[in-house]
Coordinates of C-alpha atoms in Angstrom, one line a residue:
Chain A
X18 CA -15.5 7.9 -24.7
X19 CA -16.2 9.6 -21.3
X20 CA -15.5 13.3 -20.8
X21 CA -15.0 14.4 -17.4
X22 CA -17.1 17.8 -17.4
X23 CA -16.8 18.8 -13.7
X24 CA -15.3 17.2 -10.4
X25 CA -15.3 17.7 -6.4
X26 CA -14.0 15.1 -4.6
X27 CA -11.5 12.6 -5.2
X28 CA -11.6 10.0 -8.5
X29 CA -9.6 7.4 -9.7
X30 CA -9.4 4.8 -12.3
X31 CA -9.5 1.3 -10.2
X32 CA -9.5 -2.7 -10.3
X33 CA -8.9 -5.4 -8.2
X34 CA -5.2 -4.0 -7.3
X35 CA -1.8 -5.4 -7.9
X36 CA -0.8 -8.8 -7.3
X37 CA 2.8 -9.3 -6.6
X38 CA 4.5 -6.5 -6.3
X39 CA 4.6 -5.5 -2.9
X40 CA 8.4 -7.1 -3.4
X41 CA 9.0 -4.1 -5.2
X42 CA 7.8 -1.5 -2.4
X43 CA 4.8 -1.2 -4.5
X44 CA 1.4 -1.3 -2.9
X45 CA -1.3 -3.2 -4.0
X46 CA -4.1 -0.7 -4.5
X47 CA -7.3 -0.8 -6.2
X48 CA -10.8 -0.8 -4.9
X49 CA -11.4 0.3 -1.6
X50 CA -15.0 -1.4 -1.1
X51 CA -14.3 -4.5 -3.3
X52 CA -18.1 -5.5 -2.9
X53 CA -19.5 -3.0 -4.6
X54 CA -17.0 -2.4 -7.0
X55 CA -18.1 -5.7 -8.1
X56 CA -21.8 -5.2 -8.3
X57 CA -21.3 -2.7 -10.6
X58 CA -19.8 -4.9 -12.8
X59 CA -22.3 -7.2 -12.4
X60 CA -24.9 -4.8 -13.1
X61 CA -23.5 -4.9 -16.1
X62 CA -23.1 -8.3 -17.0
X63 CA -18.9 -7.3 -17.2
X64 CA -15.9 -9.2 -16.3
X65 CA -15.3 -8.7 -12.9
X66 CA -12.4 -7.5 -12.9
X67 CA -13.1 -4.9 -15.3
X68 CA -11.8 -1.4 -14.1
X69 CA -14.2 1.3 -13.4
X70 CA -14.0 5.1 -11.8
X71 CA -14.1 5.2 -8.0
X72 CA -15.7 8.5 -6.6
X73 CA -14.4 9.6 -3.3
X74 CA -16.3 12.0 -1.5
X75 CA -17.8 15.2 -3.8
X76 CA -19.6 14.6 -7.1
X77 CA -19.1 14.5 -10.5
X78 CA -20.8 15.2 -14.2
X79 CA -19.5 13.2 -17.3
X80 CA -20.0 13.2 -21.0
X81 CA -20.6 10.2 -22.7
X82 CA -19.7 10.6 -26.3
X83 CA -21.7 7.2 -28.2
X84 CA -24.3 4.8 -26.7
X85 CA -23.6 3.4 -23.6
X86 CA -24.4 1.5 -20.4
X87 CA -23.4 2.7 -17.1
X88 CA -23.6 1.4 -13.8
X89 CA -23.2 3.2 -10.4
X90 CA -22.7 1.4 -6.5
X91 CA -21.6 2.2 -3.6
X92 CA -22.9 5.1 -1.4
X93 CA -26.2 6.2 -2.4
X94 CA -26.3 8.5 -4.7
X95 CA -28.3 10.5 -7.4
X96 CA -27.8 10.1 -10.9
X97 CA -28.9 12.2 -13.2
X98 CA -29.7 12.3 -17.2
X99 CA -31.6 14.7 -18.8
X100 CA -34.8 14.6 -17.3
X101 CA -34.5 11.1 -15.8
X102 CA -32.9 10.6 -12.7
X103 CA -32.3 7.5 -10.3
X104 CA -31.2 6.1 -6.8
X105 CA -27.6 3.9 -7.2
X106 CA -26.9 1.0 -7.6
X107 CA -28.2 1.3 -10.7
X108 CA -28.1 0.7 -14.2
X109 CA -28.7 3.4 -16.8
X110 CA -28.5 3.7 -21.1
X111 CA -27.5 6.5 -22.3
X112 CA -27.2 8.0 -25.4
X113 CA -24.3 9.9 -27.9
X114 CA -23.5 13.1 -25.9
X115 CA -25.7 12.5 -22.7
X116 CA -24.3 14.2 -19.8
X117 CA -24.6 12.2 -16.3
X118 CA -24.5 14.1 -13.0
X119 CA -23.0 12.0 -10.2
X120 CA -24.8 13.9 -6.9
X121 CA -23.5 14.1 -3.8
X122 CA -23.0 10.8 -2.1
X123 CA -25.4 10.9 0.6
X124 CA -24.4 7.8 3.0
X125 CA -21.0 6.3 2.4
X126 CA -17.8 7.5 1.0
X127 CA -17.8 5.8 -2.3
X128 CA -19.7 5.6 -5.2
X129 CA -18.4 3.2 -8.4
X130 CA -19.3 4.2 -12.0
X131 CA -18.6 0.8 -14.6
X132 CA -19.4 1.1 -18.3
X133 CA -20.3 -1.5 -20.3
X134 CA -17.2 -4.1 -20.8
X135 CA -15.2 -1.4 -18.7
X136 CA -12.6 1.4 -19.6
X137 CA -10.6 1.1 -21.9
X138 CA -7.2 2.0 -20.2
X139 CA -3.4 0.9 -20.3
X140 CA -1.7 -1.5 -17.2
X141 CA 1.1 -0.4 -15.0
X142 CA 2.4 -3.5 -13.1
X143 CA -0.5 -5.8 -13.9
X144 CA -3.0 -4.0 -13.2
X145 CA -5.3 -0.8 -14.2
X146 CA -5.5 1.0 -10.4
X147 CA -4.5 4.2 -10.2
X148 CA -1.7 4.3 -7.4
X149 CA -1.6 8.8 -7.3
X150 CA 1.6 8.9 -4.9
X151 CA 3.9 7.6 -7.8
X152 CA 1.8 8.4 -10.4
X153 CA 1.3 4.9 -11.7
X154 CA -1.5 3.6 -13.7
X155 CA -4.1 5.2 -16.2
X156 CA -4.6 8.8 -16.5
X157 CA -0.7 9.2 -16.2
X158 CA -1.4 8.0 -12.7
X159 CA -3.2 11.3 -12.0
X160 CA -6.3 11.2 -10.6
X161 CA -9.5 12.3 -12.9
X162 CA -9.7 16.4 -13.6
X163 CA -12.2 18.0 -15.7
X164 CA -11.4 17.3 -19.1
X165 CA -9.8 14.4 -18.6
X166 CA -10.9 11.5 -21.2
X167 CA -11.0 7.8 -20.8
X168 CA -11.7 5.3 -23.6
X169 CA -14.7 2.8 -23.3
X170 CA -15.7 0.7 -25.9
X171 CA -18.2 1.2 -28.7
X172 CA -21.4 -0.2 -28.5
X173 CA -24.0 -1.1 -30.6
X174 CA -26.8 -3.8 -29.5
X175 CA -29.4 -2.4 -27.7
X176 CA -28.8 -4.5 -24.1
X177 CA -30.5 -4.0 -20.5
X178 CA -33.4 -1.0 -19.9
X179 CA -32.6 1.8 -17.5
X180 CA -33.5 0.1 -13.7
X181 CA -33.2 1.1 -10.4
X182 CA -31.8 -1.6 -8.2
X183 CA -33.3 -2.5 -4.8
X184 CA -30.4 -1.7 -2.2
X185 CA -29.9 -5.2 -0.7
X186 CA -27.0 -3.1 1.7
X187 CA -27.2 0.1 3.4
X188 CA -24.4 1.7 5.1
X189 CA -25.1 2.4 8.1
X190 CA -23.7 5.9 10.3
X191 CA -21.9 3.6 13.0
X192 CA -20.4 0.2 12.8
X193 CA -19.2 -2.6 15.1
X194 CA -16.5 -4.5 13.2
X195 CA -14.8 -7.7 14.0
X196 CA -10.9 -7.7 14.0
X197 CA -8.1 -10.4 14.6
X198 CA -5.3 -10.0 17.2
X199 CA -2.2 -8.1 15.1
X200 CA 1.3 -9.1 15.5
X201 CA 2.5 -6.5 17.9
X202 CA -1.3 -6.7 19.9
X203 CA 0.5 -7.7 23.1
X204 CA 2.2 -4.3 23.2
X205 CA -1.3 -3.0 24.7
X206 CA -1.5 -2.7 28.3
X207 CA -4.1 -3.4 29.8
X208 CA -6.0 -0.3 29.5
X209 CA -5.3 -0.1 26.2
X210 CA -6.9 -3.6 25.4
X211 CA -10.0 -1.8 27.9
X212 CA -10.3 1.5 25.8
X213 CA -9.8 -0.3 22.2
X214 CA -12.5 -3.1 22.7
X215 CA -14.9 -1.4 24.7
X216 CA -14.8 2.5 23.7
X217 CA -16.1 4.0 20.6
X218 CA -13.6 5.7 18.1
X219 CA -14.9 8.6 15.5
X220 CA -13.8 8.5 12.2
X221 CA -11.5 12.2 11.9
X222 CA -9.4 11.6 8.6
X223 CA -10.6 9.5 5.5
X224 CA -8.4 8.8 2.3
X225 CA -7.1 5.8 0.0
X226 CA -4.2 5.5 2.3
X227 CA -5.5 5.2 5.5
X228 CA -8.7 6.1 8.4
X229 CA -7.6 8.0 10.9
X230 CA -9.5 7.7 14.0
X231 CA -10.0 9.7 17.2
X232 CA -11.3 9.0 20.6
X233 CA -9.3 7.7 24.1
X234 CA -6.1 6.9 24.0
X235 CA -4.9 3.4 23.5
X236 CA -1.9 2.6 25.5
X237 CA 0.7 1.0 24.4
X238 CA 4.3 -0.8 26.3
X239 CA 6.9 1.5 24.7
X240 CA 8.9 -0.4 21.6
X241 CA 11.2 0.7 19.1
X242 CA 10.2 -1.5 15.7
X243 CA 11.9 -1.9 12.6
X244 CA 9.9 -2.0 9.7
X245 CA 7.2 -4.6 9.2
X246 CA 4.7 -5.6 6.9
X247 CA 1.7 -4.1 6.9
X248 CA -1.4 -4.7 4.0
X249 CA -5.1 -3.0 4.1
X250 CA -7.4 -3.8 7.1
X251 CA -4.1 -3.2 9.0
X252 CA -4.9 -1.2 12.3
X253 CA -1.5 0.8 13.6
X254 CA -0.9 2.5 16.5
X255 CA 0.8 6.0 16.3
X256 CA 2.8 7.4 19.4
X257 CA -0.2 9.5 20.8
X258 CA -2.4 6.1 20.8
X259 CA -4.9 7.5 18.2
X260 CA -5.6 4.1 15.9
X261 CA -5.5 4.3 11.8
X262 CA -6.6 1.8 9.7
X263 CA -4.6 1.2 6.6
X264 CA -6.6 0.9 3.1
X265 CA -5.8 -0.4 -0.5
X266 CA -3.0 2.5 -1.3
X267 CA -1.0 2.5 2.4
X268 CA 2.9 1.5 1.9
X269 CA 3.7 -1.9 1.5
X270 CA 6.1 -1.4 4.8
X271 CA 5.1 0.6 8.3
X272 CA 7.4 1.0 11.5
X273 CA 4.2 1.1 14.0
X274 CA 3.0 -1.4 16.4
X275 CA -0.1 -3.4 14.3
X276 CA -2.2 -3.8 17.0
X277 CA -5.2 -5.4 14.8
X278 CA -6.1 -6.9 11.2
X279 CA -10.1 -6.1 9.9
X280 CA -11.5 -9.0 8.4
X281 CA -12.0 -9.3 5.0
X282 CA -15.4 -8.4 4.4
X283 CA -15.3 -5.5 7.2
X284 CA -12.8 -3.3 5.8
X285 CA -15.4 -3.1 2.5
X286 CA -17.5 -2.1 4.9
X287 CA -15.2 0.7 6.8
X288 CA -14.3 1.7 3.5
X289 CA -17.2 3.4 3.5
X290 CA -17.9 5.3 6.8
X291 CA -17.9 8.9 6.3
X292 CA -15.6 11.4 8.6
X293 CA -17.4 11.9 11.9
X294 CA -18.7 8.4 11.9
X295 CA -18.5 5.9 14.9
X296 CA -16.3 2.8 15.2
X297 CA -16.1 -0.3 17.8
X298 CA -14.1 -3.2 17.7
X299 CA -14.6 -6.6 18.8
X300 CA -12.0 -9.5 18.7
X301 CA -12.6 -12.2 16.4
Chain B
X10 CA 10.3 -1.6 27.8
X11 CA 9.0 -4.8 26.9
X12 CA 10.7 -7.1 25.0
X13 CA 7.6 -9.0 23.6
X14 CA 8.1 -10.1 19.9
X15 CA 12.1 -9.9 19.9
X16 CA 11.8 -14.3 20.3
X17 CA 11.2 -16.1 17.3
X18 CA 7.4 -15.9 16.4
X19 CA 5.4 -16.9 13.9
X20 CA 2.4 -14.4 12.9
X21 CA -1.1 -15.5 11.8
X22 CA -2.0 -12.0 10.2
X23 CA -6.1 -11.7 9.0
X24 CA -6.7 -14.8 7.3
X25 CA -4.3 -15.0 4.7
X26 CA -1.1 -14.1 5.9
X27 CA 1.7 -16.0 7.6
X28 CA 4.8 -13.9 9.2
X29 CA 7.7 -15.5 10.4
X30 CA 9.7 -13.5 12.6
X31 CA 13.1 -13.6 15.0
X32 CA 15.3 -10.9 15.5
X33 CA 18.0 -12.7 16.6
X34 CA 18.2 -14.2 12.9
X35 CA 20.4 -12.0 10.1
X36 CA 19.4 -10.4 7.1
X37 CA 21.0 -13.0 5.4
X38 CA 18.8 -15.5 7.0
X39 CA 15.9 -14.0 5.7
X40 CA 16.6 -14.1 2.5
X41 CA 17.8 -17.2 2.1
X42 CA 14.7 -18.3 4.0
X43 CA 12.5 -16.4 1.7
X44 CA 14.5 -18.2 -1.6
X45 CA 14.1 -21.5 0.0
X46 CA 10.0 -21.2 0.7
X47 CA 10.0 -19.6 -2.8
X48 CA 10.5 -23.7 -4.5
X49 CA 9.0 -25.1 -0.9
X50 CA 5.6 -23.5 -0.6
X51 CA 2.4 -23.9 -2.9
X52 CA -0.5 -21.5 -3.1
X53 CA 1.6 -17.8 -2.6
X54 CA 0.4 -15.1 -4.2
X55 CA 3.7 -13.2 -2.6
X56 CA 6.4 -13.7 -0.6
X57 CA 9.0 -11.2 0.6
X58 CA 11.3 -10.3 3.0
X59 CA 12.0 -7.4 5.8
X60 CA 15.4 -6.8 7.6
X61 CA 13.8 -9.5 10.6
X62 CA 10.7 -11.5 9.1
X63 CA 9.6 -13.4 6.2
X64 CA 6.3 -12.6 4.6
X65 CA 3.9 -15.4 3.2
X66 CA 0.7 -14.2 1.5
X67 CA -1.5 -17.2 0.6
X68 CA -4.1 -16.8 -2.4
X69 CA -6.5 -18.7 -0.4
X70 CA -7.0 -18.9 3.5
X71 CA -7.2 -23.2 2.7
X72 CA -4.0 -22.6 1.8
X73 CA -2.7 -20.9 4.7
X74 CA -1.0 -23.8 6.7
X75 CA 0.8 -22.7 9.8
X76 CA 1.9 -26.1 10.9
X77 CA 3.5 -26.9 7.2
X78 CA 5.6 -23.7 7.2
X79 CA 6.6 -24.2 10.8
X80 CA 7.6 -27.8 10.1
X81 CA 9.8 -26.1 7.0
X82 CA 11.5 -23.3 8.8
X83 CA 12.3 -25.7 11.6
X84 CA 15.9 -26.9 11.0
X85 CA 16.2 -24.4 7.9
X86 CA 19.2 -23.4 8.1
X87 CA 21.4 -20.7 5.7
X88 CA 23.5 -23.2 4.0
X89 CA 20.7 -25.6 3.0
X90 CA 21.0 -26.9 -0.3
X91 CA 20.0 -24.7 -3.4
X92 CA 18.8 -21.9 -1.8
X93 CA 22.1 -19.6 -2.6
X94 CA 21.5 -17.1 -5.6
X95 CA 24.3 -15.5 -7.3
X96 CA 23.8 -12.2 -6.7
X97 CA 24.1 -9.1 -8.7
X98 CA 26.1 -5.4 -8.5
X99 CA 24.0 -2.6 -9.7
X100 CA 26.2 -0.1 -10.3
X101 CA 25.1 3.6 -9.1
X102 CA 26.8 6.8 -10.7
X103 CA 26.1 9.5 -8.0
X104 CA 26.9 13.2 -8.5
X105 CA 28.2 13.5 -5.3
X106 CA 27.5 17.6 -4.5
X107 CA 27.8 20.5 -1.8
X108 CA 24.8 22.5 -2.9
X109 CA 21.1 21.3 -2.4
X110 CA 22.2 18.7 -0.8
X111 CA 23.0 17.8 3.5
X112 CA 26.7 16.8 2.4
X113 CA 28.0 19.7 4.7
X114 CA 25.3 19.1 7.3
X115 CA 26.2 15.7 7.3
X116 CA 30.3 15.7 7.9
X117 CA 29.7 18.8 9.7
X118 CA 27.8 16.3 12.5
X119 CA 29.7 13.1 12.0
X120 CA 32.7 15.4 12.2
X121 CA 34.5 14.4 9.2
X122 CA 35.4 16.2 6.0
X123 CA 33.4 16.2 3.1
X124 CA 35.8 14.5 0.9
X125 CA 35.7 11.8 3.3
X126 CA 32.0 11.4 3.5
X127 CA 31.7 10.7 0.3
X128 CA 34.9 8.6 -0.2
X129 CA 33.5 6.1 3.0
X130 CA 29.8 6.5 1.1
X131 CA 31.0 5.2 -2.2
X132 CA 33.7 3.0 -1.1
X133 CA 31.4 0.8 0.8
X134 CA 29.7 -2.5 -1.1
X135 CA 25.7 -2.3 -0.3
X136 CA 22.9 -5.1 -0.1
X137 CA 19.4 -4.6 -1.0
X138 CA 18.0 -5.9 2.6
X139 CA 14.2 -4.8 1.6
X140 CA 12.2 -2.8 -0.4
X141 CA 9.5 -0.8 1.1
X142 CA 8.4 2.8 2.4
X143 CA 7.3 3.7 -1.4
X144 CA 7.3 1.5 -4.8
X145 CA 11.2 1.3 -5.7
X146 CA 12.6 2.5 -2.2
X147 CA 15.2 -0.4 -1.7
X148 CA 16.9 -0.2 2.0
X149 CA 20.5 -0.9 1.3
X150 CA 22.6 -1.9 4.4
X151 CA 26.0 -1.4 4.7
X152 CA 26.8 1.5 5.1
X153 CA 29.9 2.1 7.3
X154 CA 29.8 2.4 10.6
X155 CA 31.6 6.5 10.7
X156 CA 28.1 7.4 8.7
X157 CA 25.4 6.3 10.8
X158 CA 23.5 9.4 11.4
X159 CA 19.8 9.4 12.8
X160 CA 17.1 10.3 11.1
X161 CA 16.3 14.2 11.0
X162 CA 13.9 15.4 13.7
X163 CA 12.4 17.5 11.5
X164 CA 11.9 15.5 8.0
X165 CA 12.4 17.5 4.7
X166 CA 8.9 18.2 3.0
X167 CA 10.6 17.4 -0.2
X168 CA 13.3 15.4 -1.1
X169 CA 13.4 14.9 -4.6
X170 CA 13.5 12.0 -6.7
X171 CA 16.8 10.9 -7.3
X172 CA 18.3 12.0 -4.4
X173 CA 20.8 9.4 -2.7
X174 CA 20.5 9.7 1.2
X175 CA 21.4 8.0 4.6
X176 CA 20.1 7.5 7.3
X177 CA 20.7 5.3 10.7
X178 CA 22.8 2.2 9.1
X179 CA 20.9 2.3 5.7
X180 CA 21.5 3.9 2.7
X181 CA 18.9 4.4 0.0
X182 CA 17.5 6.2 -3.1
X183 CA 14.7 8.5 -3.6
X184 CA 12.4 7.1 -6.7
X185 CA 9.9 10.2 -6.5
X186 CA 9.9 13.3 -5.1
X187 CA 8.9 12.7 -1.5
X188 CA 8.4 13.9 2.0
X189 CA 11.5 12.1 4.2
X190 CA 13.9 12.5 7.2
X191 CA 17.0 11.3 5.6
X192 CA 20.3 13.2 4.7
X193 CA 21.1 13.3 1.2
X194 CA 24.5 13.0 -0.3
X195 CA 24.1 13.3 -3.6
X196 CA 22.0 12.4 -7.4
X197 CA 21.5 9.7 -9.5
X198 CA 19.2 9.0 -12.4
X199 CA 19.3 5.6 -11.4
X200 CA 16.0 3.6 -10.4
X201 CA 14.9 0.3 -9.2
X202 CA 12.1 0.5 -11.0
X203 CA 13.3 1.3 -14.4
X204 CA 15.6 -2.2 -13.9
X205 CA 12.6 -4.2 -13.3
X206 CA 10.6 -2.7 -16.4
X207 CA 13.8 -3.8 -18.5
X208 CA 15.2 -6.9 -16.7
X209 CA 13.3 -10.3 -16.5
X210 CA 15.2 -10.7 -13.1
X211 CA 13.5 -8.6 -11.0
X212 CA 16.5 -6.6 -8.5
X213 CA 15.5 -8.4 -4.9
X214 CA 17.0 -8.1 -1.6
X215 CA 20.4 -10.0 -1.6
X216 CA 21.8 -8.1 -4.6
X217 CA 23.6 -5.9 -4.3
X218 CA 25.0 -1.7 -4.9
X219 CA 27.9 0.0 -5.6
X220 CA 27.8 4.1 -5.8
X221 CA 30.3 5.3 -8.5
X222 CA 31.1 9.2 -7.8
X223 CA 30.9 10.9 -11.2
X224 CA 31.7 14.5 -12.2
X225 CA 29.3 16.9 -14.2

């Protein structure tokens, strides 16, 4: 069992997402950086799809009631146990009633935390993500509050020793990413097609839903849309011509022009640029 | 204005994604597009429809053949073999009601009586066109024409869940408690959701609603 002792910041119970459903109105969800959601499973030796907490933003401290492996990815971070302390990712054992200080997450957004053959939670629509806007998912679909408990399983064998692992990626302040043409990307004048692909936006707004991003204004040919499909890694243009970019919990469904789609691999990446960082975009 | 992306286009979206678009094409189209790609296609993780496009997500980008769907939808047309589904009547009880609700507002604005609101409202038969906006929110079209009201300029903070609104031609049905600009009418504790937890046939645009007025 882990106990949740204290929280700042934002944590939910996450996997891979929903597959399917979007039919339904229901958003896929799940991980927001995907690649390092999986490390820590690998870390691990788990299933990769096993669900684990996602930290976003602040820090947290947890009880962890029997013997236990945990791993922690993502933004770097401080881990602390007793008098032992390390750098994530990494991989730490702990003992019946250890408690683990999460620090602040000093580059990056996002910090996972996997236990050994993952948490023990129930499925809502296939999958174990926590979706908060219509409370679905573990945790009654809330997101984690102190006291809150989550099942893991009970383990015996002694496995892998504490270890520190060498961050193969950082993530850097400011990023260039690569993005595809979106659907409605010929309703950019020509300016806006200048100020999009050669300015620099700062990050303002960061949450599961969406980035919100600040800097010149991208215009745009007046349209009136209907609704349209829209996933994460979506880039929309508001009326004001101040870019977001849609992550794993925005609406299945959005009414504004999509002037761009991230790749793949980028929006992991994006995932995890802190407010008041700087974006570019370059055209795939 | 431009009038970019009103032709019939088809969409390459990230790496995975094929949208098919024309909004000359009628709902109807759509979804009997979307039923007949449903036994045509291999490799979709998800297909779905809007009011104007048809939505192809591959499981893999190898899989993700633009020149195979085009060759399908080309010469598609509504009444192709097997692609008709008999659809289905979800009947609605609304509590149809005057207080903490915009049933005054509303025939106040669309200068008809309140009787008559609600008579036109739950007279009408309505089609599940899309789902979308938030997981359950079905846009039903059919509303009649006398009730077509724009959105609100200023949208509600809270509408709770429940809550049966309208808004432009569309009407729909509040599955949580959310922030939105439509006018509502009356309650139900109806949900999309709760029908696909209990039915194997998932409800999917094409079926279609009836409101039935009730009395506390």
């Amino acid at each position: 069992m882990i106990k949740v002792l204290s929280i700042a910041g934002y944590a939910t119970i996450q996997d891979f997402g929903r597959n399917g459903t979007r039919k339904l109105g229901i958003p896929p969800g799940g991980h927001m950086d995907r690649q390092s959601a999986s490390q820590a499973n690998k870390l691990l030796e788990n299933d990769h799809d096993c669900a684990l907490i996602e930290l976003f933003g602040g820090h947290m401290t947890i009880e962890v009631s029997t013997n236990q492996w945990l791993s922690f990815s993502g933004g770097r971070s401080l881990v602390t146990v007793g008098s032992e302390s390390y750098f994530s990712p990494c991989r730490i054992e702990v003992r019946p009633d250890a408690v683990v200080n999460i620090g602040v997450i000093e580059n990056g957004n996002i910090v996972y935390v996997a236990a050994k053959n993952g948490l023990d939670v129930g499925e809502s629509y296939g999958s174990k993500s926590t979706y908060t806007p219509s409370k679905l998912g573990p945790n009654q679909g809330r997101s984690l509050q102190a006291g809150d408990q989550i099942k893991t399983d009970v383990l015996n064998a002694t496995y892998l020793a504490s270890e520190e692992i060498p961050q193969e990626v950082y993530f850097p302040k400011n990023l260039t990413v690569r993005v595809f043409a979106g659907p409605e990307y010929d309703l950019l004048e020509r300016f806006g097609k200048l100020s999009f692909f050669r300015e620099t936006f700062q990050i303002e707004k960061v949450n599961r839903i969406g980035y919100r991003l600040s800097g010149p204004e991208v215009s745009l040919y007046p349209a009136v849309l209907t609704s349209r499909f829209v996933s994460r890694g979506t880039i929309q243009l508001p009326i004001g011509g101040q870019p977001i970019i849609l992550m794993s919990d925005a609406q299945t469904t959005g009414g504004y022009p999509r002037i761009a789609q991230l790749t793949d691999l980028d929006i992991d990446r994006v995932s995890q640029l802190k407010t008041g960082s700087r974006i570019r975009f370059q055209l795939v | 204005m431009k009038f970019l992306n009103l032709m019939a286009s088809i969409n390459r979206i990230g790496s995975s994604v094929i949208e098919l678009r024309d909004a000359s094409k009628s709902i109807e189209y759509w979804i009997a597009l979307r039923n007949y790609l449903e036994t045509s296609v291999d490799g979709l993780e998800e297909l779905l429809n809007t009011e104007d496009s048809v939505v192809l997500i591959f499981e893999q980008q190898e899989l993700c053949d633009e020149s195979l769907i085009k060759k399908l939808v080309t010469g598609f047309q509504v009444t192709t073999g097997g692609t008709l589904r008999e659809p289905r009547i979800f009947k609605v009880p609304v509590l149809y009601s005057t207080s903490n609700t915009d049933l005054s507002d509303v025939a106040k604005k669309l200068k008809l009586s309140e009787e008559d609101v609600v008579l036109k409202h739950s007279e009408a038969i309505y089609q599940i066109s899309m789902f979308g906006f938030m997981p359950g929110f079905a846009y039903l079209t059919g509303l009649p024409k006398p009730l077509h009201i724009p959105r609100k300029q200023k949208p509600s903070l809270q509408i709770q869940s429940g809550s049966v609104a309208i808004a432009e031609h569309y009407s729909g049905i509040y599955p949580v408690d959310s922030p939105g600009g439509w006018y509502v009418l009356g309650y139900t504790d109806f949900s999309f959701l709760t029908q696909a937890q209990n039915n194997e046939r998932l409800p999917t645009p094409g079926d279609c609603v009836k409101f039935i007025p009730t009395i506390k």
